[in-house]
Structures are given as structure tokens and as C-alpha cells.
């Protein structure tokens, strides 16, 4: 539970207790109705004007649905592929083939893990080069069988470690991006939680990119930014505002095409609801993308990314923004 | 993000205008001597970081280099604290308008396009203007059918002050490389100290041929970040050019004094 969520959780707890008691004491029902009304009001107040930093906390919420939850919640069938065929298997990246209703997909996502042991096993969702090379294997399968690709982005970033550098972290990230810009099948990307810099983008190039309402995407973590900007990583909340990393900001900059509304308070408050919404979005988007000829799709993908960026072009002394 | 400690001349011992101390062996060297030696220490062959303009001077035939796309400059899209001031200072300090120079010129008998980044301009970091200039020079190389040579040095990679827009330049620059590939245009990368983060994790990693200057730090995460994460000291030479050669990431470690000769040799095979 996050600090600002407390009033909501406390009220919910009280209502649940009263509901149990009300089985033998029906006179409590009136009080329950009153509190439920109050709960709606409290939720409204708590979640109405969230700061960027509060959104960062929801994006990292311990109960937030992860890639694995989306896969289980959406796919009828899923077979996980393992290993990069070079060095090893990186379980911070889940990749595989699956079916959603009757449509076949290749799915790739970063996975942070839930229990302490699983978090350690999955390296808290921070991939090594093997993770990106496994993703590229999955992309090749997609191309061979003409399966569209779905990616779920949720990572603090690529892992900064000795082995990762020895095995070419930078090269793996670049090659994965390069593979995605030319991949001859539709790609649908969802920023579901934390989009941590290059390590996120390595699986985040898409024809359509969606961001969940309380997800974030940034070039550097707010803590890292605060350490550089204010020489104080505890000023992360301030840095989060400056970085413009919320879904709303991303939409304004053209980084994402659409925001997917979350249940009030965040996806963790009603997972079934968010799975249903994401599933609908996948099917709807695929229907739209599959009508486009592949050359046209690649051209559009390219044009979309060429448009991203804000700079000045100073010609003949006049300044124009692009 | 990683930055090496800036050079601080010891005023008691040396006058900074005329003498420089070698960062590696400590030898006091005369500036004129260093200039003649392409800013390589004659004693230990340590490679000093040099501005983009020096590479132009060292590689291209005299007065053959023409700058292109220098009308493209950084804006401040996030209204980020102190960014405007930082840009202004960087411009004054370097005489450049952006952290990279793009253009074309002659190397021996070859006319080539070049992308050269400058570490002294906000750490050679990549923002929207930088990414756009890279893409434009790729387009130019394709339309004029000229090889592209990229010389990089960048501390942190993507420029923090432009947030997510900087990160997206990894895609834009890779699209530039793809354009070169589709049109069979040679793309040679020269990785200089340091080439890190988002620059290394995009176009700098994709050269047909990839050279690196002696001792250049190359990789994704900076050594300080890694040390903080794993809570141990990194071995000597970690992420340096020689290390990356050993790990299969580059083709050759070169001495700056040999750079021009090497480029000619490669062009003679790829582009003759
Ligand atoms: Zn020396």
C-alpha cells in the first residue's frame, strides 16, 4: 500500500468488516451504504490530481500486474521460448508464442517477478544482453510465421553489471531496436509499468504504442536524475516532474499513440478489468494493422519515429520549430 | 551517466596555456608537441580527448570539409532546469551550435560524409537536434552515394535535459543506419573516449566496420553506476577499447596517428 492510498484502503477495510457483521445485524446496512458513498468521494479526491511522483509509485506498485499476468490474463494458450542460443536464458524477459481467442501472436515482455525469490531470479526485470537476444529470436519466429508481435514494457532499465557489459549490452539493445524498425509483421507495444530508458526501448518500437494511464517512460530514473540535477537522489519527486514521464506527457510528445484508462487508483485495483481492456485494444488494433500492406506498414512505422523530436532549424536568420 | 574528472592544471607547477600534464603517465608535455602528435602522449600513447574540429583537421584534406545541416540546433522542449543556460555555455565554450558536426569532405581520393560528436558540448550527449543531424547526414550520404564515417564520444548517451525525446533518438539514428544498409552505403564507426549509454546502444554499435581509439571507454552503463550496483570495484581496463576487442564488439583498436591511414585502407576495399 502506498502512503497516499491509505485513506482508501482503510475505508475499504472498515466496510468489509461491517459487511461481515451485518449478516447478523442488518441495521448496519444503512451505515455501509453511507460509507460506500464516502469511499467513492475519497477515491475521487485521492486519485484526481496525482503528482508525477505518485504516478511513478503506482507504476512501480508491488501489486501492479506484470507481463506474466497480462499473458495469463489474456492468452488462451501460451508457450514460452527460453534461451538466446548464444549464452543463456534471461528470465527478466519472457518471450513466446500464444493465442488470444483464435489469433496467434508472438509476445515479448520484461518481467520483474512477484515474490522475493522470483524477483531475484528475474533480476527485478533488468535484462542482460541474453534477454534482448531472446527477444530477437522471438521476432524472427514472428516474421517466419507472419504472427503479429505484442510487447509489454516494464523494466527499471537494462542491468548495469559486469557480465552484461562483457557480453555487449549496448550492442544487444541497438540490434534489437534495429530488428524492430524493420520487422515485417505488425508490432503492438504496451507500456504497462516502468519504461526505463534504453533497456525498455529495446523491445518498445511499435506500429502502435499504448501506455497504461499510470505507466511511466523516461530516459533516466527520477532518482538518477535527481542525483545529477540536485546532487540528492531523495529529490526524486521534483525530478519526476521535470522529466515529463507520465502517460499524458508521452501522448503530448507523440511517443505513444493512445492512453489506456486504468481502473480508478491503478491497474492493481482491478486486474480483470485492465486485462479485458488491453485484450480488446490488441484485437481492435490488429484488425486495423493487418489490413495494411507490409511495405506501407514499415513506411508508416519509420515516418512515425522520424517525426519524434523537437529542435530548432535556424535558416536565414529565422527560427522555426519542428 | 558517466563523466571522467575534468582536467585541472596544477597552477603551481605548470602554466595551462603552454603545458599539459598527461592524464595517464603524468608527464608534463608542451602543447605544441601534443598538437604535432595529434594529442597522443609521446611517452605512454595516452589519447587525450579532442574536439570534433580536430578530427576534421586530422582526417580530411586541407579545406575540403564542408559543414552541412548546421542550421539544426537544440531547443528546450521540456523547459528543463538550467538547460537553456547549459546550451548557451556549451555554445560559447566550443564555438559549435550542437554536440555534433555533420558534413562532407575529402579523405585522400575519397569524398565521404562525416558525423563527428564533440564531448565538450554537454558531454557529447544526444538530444533531438543531434539525432536529426545524424539522420540527415545519412540521407545525404545516400542521395550523393558517399560513404559515412561516424566519430563518437559521448559520456551519458541520451541527453537527460530532453527526457524521453532524447531516448527516441536511438530509434531515429538506427533508422539512418538502416537507410545506409538499404542503399549499400559503407558505414564506418570510430569510437572514441567515451562512447557510452544511448549513443553506444544505437548507431555507434552498428558500423559495417568498427574502429576504436586506444583506451576509449565503450559500453552501456558507466563504471560508477556498475560499481554502485554490484558494490565492488571494477577490474583495470574494464570496458576499454582493448577489452571490447577481446569480447568481440569491435574490429580493431587503433592509434589516432594511424586513423586516417586506416580509413583510407578500408575505403580502398569497400569503395574503390
Ligand atoms: Zn602519458
XYZ file of C-alpha atoms and ligand atoms in Angstrom:
595
model
C 0.000 0.000 0.000
C 1.272 3.449 -0.903
C 1.107 6.307 1.567
C -1.485 8.282 -0.378
C -3.642 5.195 -0.892
C -4.085 4.730 2.877
C -7.454 6.508 3.325
C -8.921 4.373 0.528
C -7.627 1.088 1.917
C -8.671 1.960 5.482
C -12.187 2.794 4.462
C -12.453 -0.350 2.369
C -11.284 -2.427 5.323
C -13.926 -0.879 7.544
C -16.682 -1.519 5.002
C -15.652 -5.153 4.659
C -15.698 -5.628 8.431
C -19.137 -4.094 8.670
C -20.377 -6.290 5.831
C -19.402 -9.398 7.784
C -21.068 -8.078 10.924
C -24.192 -7.038 9.010
C -25.082 -10.687 8.363
C -26.279 -10.894 11.937
C -27.031 -7.201 12.379
C -28.998 -5.914 9.356
C -29.326 -2.445 10.916
C -25.693 -1.843 9.841
C -26.618 -1.841 6.147
C -27.504 1.821 6.254
C -24.082 2.686 7.658
C -22.436 0.556 4.947
C -24.260 2.434 2.223
C -23.172 5.707 3.752
C -19.525 4.595 3.903
C -19.578 3.291 0.350
C -20.682 6.694 -0.847
C -17.918 8.238 1.199
C -15.416 5.789 -0.334
C -16.270 6.956 -3.829
C -15.686 10.525 -2.748
C -12.362 9.655 -1.064
C -11.191 7.765 -4.153
C -12.153 10.714 -6.283
C -10.065 13.056 -4.124
C -7.062 10.761 -3.817
C -6.736 9.835 -7.487
C -7.902 13.037 -9.131
C -4.749 15.116 -9.075
C -1.869 12.694 -8.770
C 1.604 14.192 -8.962
C 4.167 12.724 -11.367
C 5.910 11.152 -8.396
C 2.704 9.483 -7.196
C 2.230 8.110 -10.695
C 5.800 6.761 -10.582
C 4.848 4.968 -7.367
C 1.739 3.451 -8.925
C 3.790 2.390 -11.972
C 6.118 0.559 -9.558
C 3.328 -0.636 -7.243
C 4.134 -4.062 -5.749
C 0.684 -5.345 -6.743
C 0.682 -3.898 -10.245
C 0.009 -6.504 -12.933
C 3.206 -7.590 -14.687
C 3.860 -9.011 -18.159
C 3.250 -12.537 -16.908
C -0.148 -11.507 -15.516
C -1.159 -9.925 -18.797
C -0.076 -13.038 -20.698
C -2.013 -15.330 -18.340
C -4.944 -12.967 -18.214
C -5.278 -12.505 -21.959
C -3.910 -15.571 -23.756
C -5.881 -18.762 -24.146
C -2.665 -20.590 -24.866
C 0.971 -19.636 -24.422
C 4.242 -21.449 -24.976
C 7.334 -19.821 -23.567
C 10.588 -19.939 -25.512
C 13.797 -19.979 -23.499
C 17.380 -19.006 -24.158
C 19.179 -16.883 -26.690
C 21.099 -19.766 -28.334
C 24.347 -17.925 -27.583
C 24.935 -17.797 -23.871
C 21.927 -18.450 -21.666
C 18.365 -17.734 -20.714
C 17.468 -14.403 -19.178
C 14.234 -14.753 -17.252
C 13.814 -10.985 -16.873
C 12.463 -11.221 -20.407
C 9.547 -13.522 -21.159
C 9.036 -14.431 -24.800
C 6.822 -16.917 -26.513
C 4.065 -17.852 -28.910
C 0.435 -17.740 -27.947
C -3.180 -17.447 -28.914
C -5.642 -14.777 -27.967
C -9.030 -16.164 -28.860
C -8.164 -17.654 -32.246
C -5.440 -15.221 -33.309
C -1.799 -16.226 -32.988
C 0.777 -13.826 -31.614
C 4.391 -13.612 -30.562
C 4.611 -11.972 -27.164
C 7.673 -10.430 -25.506
C 7.750 -8.616 -22.177
C 10.021 -7.710 -19.324
C 9.086 -9.405 -16.069
C 10.030 -8.054 -12.639
C 8.844 -11.016 -10.557
C 6.472 -11.007 -7.592
C 7.890 -12.944 -4.609
C 11.325 -12.093 -3.249
C 12.812 -15.254 -4.709
C 11.204 -14.683 -8.078
C 12.353 -11.068 -8.120
C 15.928 -12.197 -7.599
C 15.594 -14.941 -10.228
C 14.216 -12.433 -12.689
C 16.774 -9.799 -11.695
C 13.967 -7.346 -10.858
C 13.120 -7.107 -14.538
C 16.518 -5.751 -15.555
C 17.636 -7.638 -18.656
C 21.086 -8.795 -19.667
C 22.009 -8.954 -23.376
C 20.636 -12.529 -23.452
C 17.172 -11.145 -22.789
C 17.311 -8.904 -25.827
C 18.797 -11.679 -27.965
C 15.958 -13.956 -26.890
C 13.541 -11.197 -27.882
C 15.184 -11.085 -31.312
C 14.697 -14.850 -31.615
C 11.031 -14.308 -30.911
C 10.851 -11.554 -33.540
C 12.322 -13.946 -36.107
C 9.702 -16.560 -35.275
C 7.044 -13.892 -35.740
C 8.388 -12.998 -39.156
C 8.670 -16.609 -40.282
C 5.081 -17.445 -39.385
C 3.601 -13.998 -40.014
C 2.441 -13.652 -36.411
C 1.942 -10.110 -35.148
C 4.098 -9.116 -32.167
C 2.888 -7.809 -28.822
C 5.403 -6.362 -26.400
C 4.897 -5.439 -22.759
C 7.383 -2.882 -21.467
C 8.081 -2.947 -17.730
C 11.662 -2.539 -16.560
C 13.706 -0.214 -14.373
C 16.323 -0.466 -17.130
C 18.903 -2.763 -18.679
C 21.113 -4.291 -15.979
C 24.324 -2.408 -15.211
C 26.657 -5.286 -14.401
C 29.954 -6.870 -15.370
C 28.532 -9.815 -17.328
C 26.058 -7.582 -19.127
C 28.876 -5.340 -20.346
C 31.166 -8.243 -21.194
C 28.502 -9.657 -23.456
C 27.688 -6.382 -25.196
C 24.662 -4.805 -23.532
C 24.819 -1.703 -25.761
C 25.173 -3.802 -28.912
C 22.270 -6.077 -27.937
C 19.965 -3.115 -27.274
C 20.878 -1.422 -30.534
C 20.425 -4.598 -32.554
C 17.036 -5.264 -31.001
C 15.863 -1.753 -31.893
C 17.278 -2.214 -35.387
C 15.462 -5.535 -35.733
C 12.179 -3.951 -34.674
C 12.296 -0.999 -37.068
C 12.496 -3.409 -39.996
C 10.372 -6.276 -38.665
C 7.940 -7.415 -41.343
C 4.934 -8.004 -39.091
C 2.735 -5.604 -37.127
C 4.056 -4.682 -33.675
C 1.775 -3.547 -30.863
C 3.530 -2.232 -27.775
C 2.151 -1.602 -24.307
C 3.982 0.418 -21.675
C 2.419 -1.355 -18.696
C 4.528 -0.080 -15.813
C 8.007 1.334 -15.827
C 9.707 2.227 -19.103
C 13.326 2.544 -18.024
C 15.412 4.096 -20.796
C 17.227 2.110 -23.500
C 16.547 -1.150 -21.740
C 12.825 -0.534 -22.214
C 13.008 0.875 -25.732
C 14.909 -2.230 -26.900
C 11.547 -4.036 -27.039
C 9.425 -0.895 -27.365
C 9.392 0.047 -31.048
C 5.861 -0.417 -32.346
C 3.398 0.443 -35.087
C 1.038 1.334 -32.281
C 2.353 2.143 -28.838
C -0.089 2.268 -25.937
C 0.625 3.466 -22.433
C -1.416 2.441 -19.441
C -2.729 5.509 -17.660
C -0.363 5.197 -14.693
C 2.702 3.975 -16.513
C 5.889 5.975 -16.977
C 8.622 6.118 -19.605
C 11.840 8.020 -19.122
C 15.400 8.487 -20.317
C 16.639 8.213 -16.726
C 15.033 7.254 -13.401
C 13.785 10.175 -11.307
C 16.292 9.124 -8.625
C 19.164 9.143 -11.109
C 18.066 12.488 -12.491
C 17.822 13.994 -9.002
C 21.310 12.759 -8.165
C 22.689 14.626 -11.172
C 20.443 17.684 -11.058
C 20.217 18.337 -7.325
C 23.082 16.095 -6.150
C 20.429 14.471 -3.977
C 18.547 11.342 -5.016
C 15.872 11.997 -2.367
C 14.606 14.858 -4.513
C 13.278 12.322 -6.996
C 9.736 13.658 -6.725
C 10.900 17.017 -8.048
C 12.945 15.384 -10.809
C 9.916 13.310 -11.834
C 8.007 16.497 -12.614
C 10.851 17.876 -14.741
C 11.315 14.672 -16.736
C 7.747 14.724 -18.098
C 7.471 10.971 -17.903
C 3.754 10.308 -17.407
C 1.452 8.744 -19.992
C -0.149 12.134 -20.538
C 3.239 13.701 -21.312
C 4.107 10.804 -23.629
C 0.931 11.325 -25.602
C 1.682 15.028 -25.993
C 5.159 14.282 -27.363
C 3.852 11.664 -29.802
C 5.777 8.870 -28.083
C 2.591 6.887 -27.502
C -0.458 6.754 -29.721
C -3.075 6.265 -27.061
C -3.549 6.034 -23.317
C -5.390 3.070 -21.883
C -7.576 4.094 -18.973
C -6.941 2.181 -15.772
C -9.410 1.261 -13.054
C -9.643 4.065 -10.516
C -6.480 4.037 -8.422
C -4.485 1.906 -10.821
C -4.492 -1.422 -12.627
C -3.769 -3.319 -9.390
C -7.190 -2.306 -8.031
C -8.981 -4.360 -10.659
C -6.787 -6.605 -12.757
C -9.569 -8.344 -14.685
C -10.800 -5.003 -15.908
C -7.398 -3.954 -17.261
C -6.781 -7.358 -18.891
C -10.107 -7.048 -20.686
C -9.306 -3.536 -21.867
C -5.822 -4.469 -23.126
C -7.170 -7.559 -24.861
C -9.827 -5.518 -26.619
C -7.200 -2.998 -27.674
C -4.947 -5.738 -29.066
C -7.714 -7.278 -31.174
C -9.021 -3.950 -32.387
C -5.523 -2.704 -33.288
C -4.544 -5.913 -35.026
C -7.705 -5.828 -37.130
C -6.678 -2.362 -38.251
C -2.965 -3.128 -38.817
C -3.417 -6.386 -40.699
C -5.219 -4.549 -43.481
C -2.098 -2.521 -44.225
C 0.402 -3.978 -46.708
C 3.720 -4.685 -45.046
C 5.770 -2.160 -47.074
C 3.256 0.507 -46.220
C 3.311 -0.508 -42.558
C 7.113 -0.253 -42.427
C 6.998 3.120 -44.122
C 4.476 4.368 -41.584
C 6.496 2.973 -38.688
C 9.551 4.785 -39.993
C 7.709 8.070 -40.548
C 6.269 7.974 -37.060
C 9.699 7.714 -35.434
C 11.297 10.240 -37.760
C 8.751 12.773 -36.562
C 9.714 12.422 -32.905
C 11.981 15.168 -31.604
C 11.792 18.902 -31.024
C 14.602 21.101 -32.305
C 15.206 24.436 -33.945
C 16.032 24.963 -37.567
C 17.593 28.362 -37.988
C 17.562 29.269 -41.660
C 18.431 32.722 -42.998
C 18.214 34.095 -39.509
C 14.633 32.905 -38.973
C 13.839 30.405 -36.312
C 11.327 27.670 -36.890
C 10.298 24.862 -34.646
C 9.875 21.405 -35.989
C 25.726 8.583 -16.903
C 29.452 8.740 -16.535
C 31.892 11.591 -16.659
C 35.597 11.463 -16.109
C 37.033 14.091 -13.784
C 37.751 17.218 -15.795
C 41.373 18.095 -16.359
C 42.619 20.539 -13.745
C 46.052 22.000 -14.360
C 48.187 22.326 -11.268
C 48.918 26.038 -11.312
C 51.998 25.808 -9.116
C 53.785 23.504 -11.496
C 52.589 24.331 -14.974
C 51.028 27.088 -16.967
C 47.923 25.579 -18.505
C 48.209 27.583 -21.715
C 51.515 26.108 -22.741
C 51.876 22.864 -20.828
C 49.595 19.913 -20.154
C 50.143 17.048 -17.848
C 49.404 13.604 -19.281
C 46.294 12.240 -17.549
C 47.808 8.791 -17.643
C 51.572 8.915 -17.026
C 51.795 12.386 -15.508
C 54.446 13.594 -17.925
C 54.411 17.362 -18.497
C 54.027 17.978 -22.186
C 54.300 21.053 -24.330
C 51.070 21.930 -26.169
C 52.908 22.359 -29.476
C 54.412 18.921 -29.078
C 50.986 17.447 -28.353
C 49.451 19.217 -31.338
C 52.090 17.732 -33.586
C 51.402 14.336 -32.094
C 47.601 14.558 -32.621
C 47.110 14.836 -28.870
C 48.608 11.458 -28.145
C 51.103 11.352 -25.287
C 54.526 10.668 -26.839
C 55.611 8.848 -23.717
C 52.696 6.484 -22.957
C 50.468 6.995 -26.031
C 47.527 8.080 -23.889
C 44.840 9.578 -26.156
C 43.635 12.976 -24.958
C 40.050 13.829 -25.734
C 39.947 16.270 -28.620
C 37.224 18.475 -30.094
C 35.332 17.486 -33.222
C 37.143 20.173 -35.210
C 40.466 18.477 -34.524
C 39.269 15.258 -36.113
C 38.307 17.209 -39.195
C 41.779 18.714 -39.275
C 43.489 15.356 -38.743
C 41.481 13.277 -41.197
C 40.290 15.476 -44.039
C 42.333 17.030 -46.800
C 43.031 20.680 -46.161
C 39.995 22.929 -46.632
C 37.988 20.112 -48.211
C 35.448 19.807 -45.396
C 32.071 21.493 -45.842
C 29.693 21.598 -42.926
C 26.077 20.594 -43.576
C 22.883 20.889 -41.540
C 24.405 23.268 -39.030
C 21.132 25.176 -39.018
C 19.762 22.445 -36.752
C 20.054 23.335 -33.081
C 18.701 22.157 -29.758
C 15.516 23.584 -28.351
C 14.291 23.220 -24.764
C 11.149 21.101 -25.212
C 10.761 20.160 -21.541
C 11.589 23.599 -20.207
C 14.153 21.729 -18.157
C 16.004 23.419 -15.272
C 19.123 25.261 -16.460
C 19.071 23.649 -19.922
C 18.961 26.935 -21.826
C 21.880 28.209 -19.769
C 23.760 24.963 -20.347
C 23.272 25.187 -24.083
C 24.394 28.782 -24.168
C 27.527 27.981 -22.189
C 28.332 24.970 -24.365
C 27.987 27.082 -27.495
C 30.305 29.736 -26.141
C 32.847 27.234 -24.926
C 33.037 25.145 -28.097
C 32.055 27.574 -30.831
C 29.645 24.862 -32.010
C 25.896 25.053 -32.299
C 25.274 21.453 -31.298
C 27.151 18.465 -29.852
C 27.976 17.185 -33.313
C 29.268 18.385 -36.656
C 27.914 16.908 -39.871
C 29.335 17.482 -43.291
C 31.387 16.117 -46.148
C 34.954 16.319 -47.313
C 37.844 14.504 -48.900
C 39.987 11.820 -47.358
C 42.730 11.055 -49.818
C 40.858 10.408 -53.076
C 37.552 9.619 -51.370
C 34.740 12.085 -50.823
C 32.866 10.998 -47.701
C 30.161 12.215 -45.357
C 31.009 12.533 -41.702
C 29.265 12.706 -38.375
C 31.546 13.841 -35.554
C 30.396 14.396 -31.998
C 32.076 16.694 -29.523
C 32.475 15.660 -25.906
C 32.939 19.193 -24.645
C 29.392 20.113 -25.740
C 27.247 18.785 -22.842
C 29.258 15.581 -22.743
C 28.601 14.839 -26.407
C 25.080 13.837 -25.454
C 22.310 13.069 -27.931
C 19.177 15.199 -27.983
C 16.595 15.837 -30.708
C 18.884 18.037 -32.830
C 21.747 15.554 -32.603
C 19.503 12.684 -33.704
C 18.051 14.706 -36.543
C 21.507 15.712 -37.788
C 22.593 12.083 -37.802
C 19.561 11.085 -39.839
C 20.025 13.975 -42.275
C 23.656 13.124 -42.938
C 22.605 9.523 -43.631
C 20.049 10.794 -46.155
C 22.714 12.995 -47.687
C 25.190 10.121 -47.922
C 22.533 8.068 -49.700
C 21.485 10.789 -52.132
C 25.093 11.623 -53.051
C 26.251 7.998 -52.863
C 29.027 8.705 -50.385
C 30.301 6.549 -47.507
C 29.569 7.735 -43.971
C 32.156 7.935 -41.238
C 30.908 8.421 -37.697
C 33.255 9.536 -34.918
C 31.666 9.460 -31.483
C 32.432 10.471 -27.933
C 29.563 10.736 -25.523
C 29.528 10.378 -21.761
C 25.934 9.674 -20.941
C 24.441 8.927 -24.335
C 20.916 10.321 -24.468
C 20.666 13.907 -23.185
C 18.748 13.957 -19.909
C 17.519 17.531 -20.404
C 15.313 16.495 -23.329
C 13.902 13.491 -21.478
C 12.054 10.862 -23.454
C 12.588 12.790 -26.701
C 16.318 12.105 -26.398
C 15.684 8.433 -25.820
C 13.653 8.215 -29.018
C 16.694 9.384 -30.986
C 18.030 5.851 -30.561
C 15.305 4.822 -32.994
C 15.825 7.750 -35.342
C 19.570 7.202 -35.655
C 19.054 3.466 -36.196
C 16.654 4.361 -38.995
C 19.520 6.339 -40.509
C 21.786 3.296 -40.374
C 19.034 1.219 -41.959
C 18.794 3.691 -44.806
C 22.521 3.231 -45.397
C 22.140 -0.536 -45.375
C 19.267 -0.497 -47.851
C 21.302 1.659 -50.218
C 24.568 -0.240 -49.749
C 26.410 2.779 -48.412
C 29.514 1.964 -46.339
C 29.228 2.977 -42.696
C 32.402 3.095 -40.633
C 32.320 3.941 -36.932
C 35.237 5.334 -34.978
C 34.549 5.020 -31.262
C 36.431 7.493 -29.100
C 36.660 8.046 -25.378
C 33.977 7.713 -24.084
C 31.128 6.275 -26.173
C 28.503 5.171 -23.686
C 24.803 4.844 -22.971
C 22.276 5.581 -25.679
C 24.879 6.572 -28.272
C 26.695 3.248 -27.933
C 23.307 1.487 -27.747
C 22.215 2.850 -31.112
C 24.010 3.975 -34.279
C 27.521 3.693 -32.821
C 27.059 -0.074 -32.402
C 26.058 -0.736 -35.989
C 29.065 0.072 -38.165
C 29.973 -2.229 -41.046
C 33.469 -1.742 -39.733
C 34.045 -0.511 -36.209
C 37.306 1.014 -35.038
C 38.063 2.290 -31.549
C 40.770 4.594 -30.305
C 43.249 3.187 -27.801
C 41.922 3.210 -24.265
C 38.466 4.522 -25.186
C 35.749 3.648 -22.690
C 32.925 1.911 -24.571
C 29.741 0.388 -23.229
C 26.233 0.876 -21.953
C 26.323 1.558 -18.214
C 29.007 3.827 -16.775
C 31.603 2.278 -14.455
C 30.375 4.314 -11.486
C 26.800 3.078 -11.889
C 28.022 -0.512 -12.195
C 30.223 -0.198 -9.108
C 27.325 1.206 -7.111
C 25.045 -1.609 -8.280
C 27.362 -4.559 -7.684
C 29.177 -2.950 -4.740
C 32.636 -3.923 -5.898
C 35.481 -2.287 -7.778
C 35.757 -2.959 -11.475
C 38.903 -4.582 -12.840
C 41.519 -2.455 -14.572
C 40.759 -1.916 -18.245
C 37.062 -2.801 -17.913
C 35.021 -1.519 -20.894
C 38.110 -0.069 -22.560
C 38.660 -0.482 -26.314
C 41.101 -3.359 -25.788
C 38.529 -5.144 -23.577
C 35.813 -4.661 -26.189
C 38.085 -6.043 -28.922
C 38.694 -9.112 -26.783
C 34.942 -9.515 -26.254
C 34.174 -9.299 -29.950
C 32.482 -5.906 -30.021
C 34.861 -4.018 -32.346
C 37.180 -4.790 -35.252
C 40.362 -3.010 -34.293
C 41.927 -0.805 -31.655
C 43.752 1.992 -33.387
C 46.223 4.718 -32.555
C 44.871 8.142 -33.526
C 48.028 8.797 -35.527
C 47.052 5.837 -37.737
C 43.355 6.700 -38.036
C 43.473 8.409 -41.409
C 45.616 5.647 -42.911
C 43.211 3.002 -41.598
C 40.171 4.762 -43.010
C 41.830 5.023 -46.419
C 42.730 1.341 -46.283
C 39.129 0.338 -45.516
C 37.663 2.690 -48.138
C 40.125 1.320 -50.686
C 38.492 -2.090 -50.306
C 34.864 -1.143 -49.619
C 34.527 1.783 -52.005
C 37.100 1.515 -54.750
Zn 51.428 9.832 -20.993
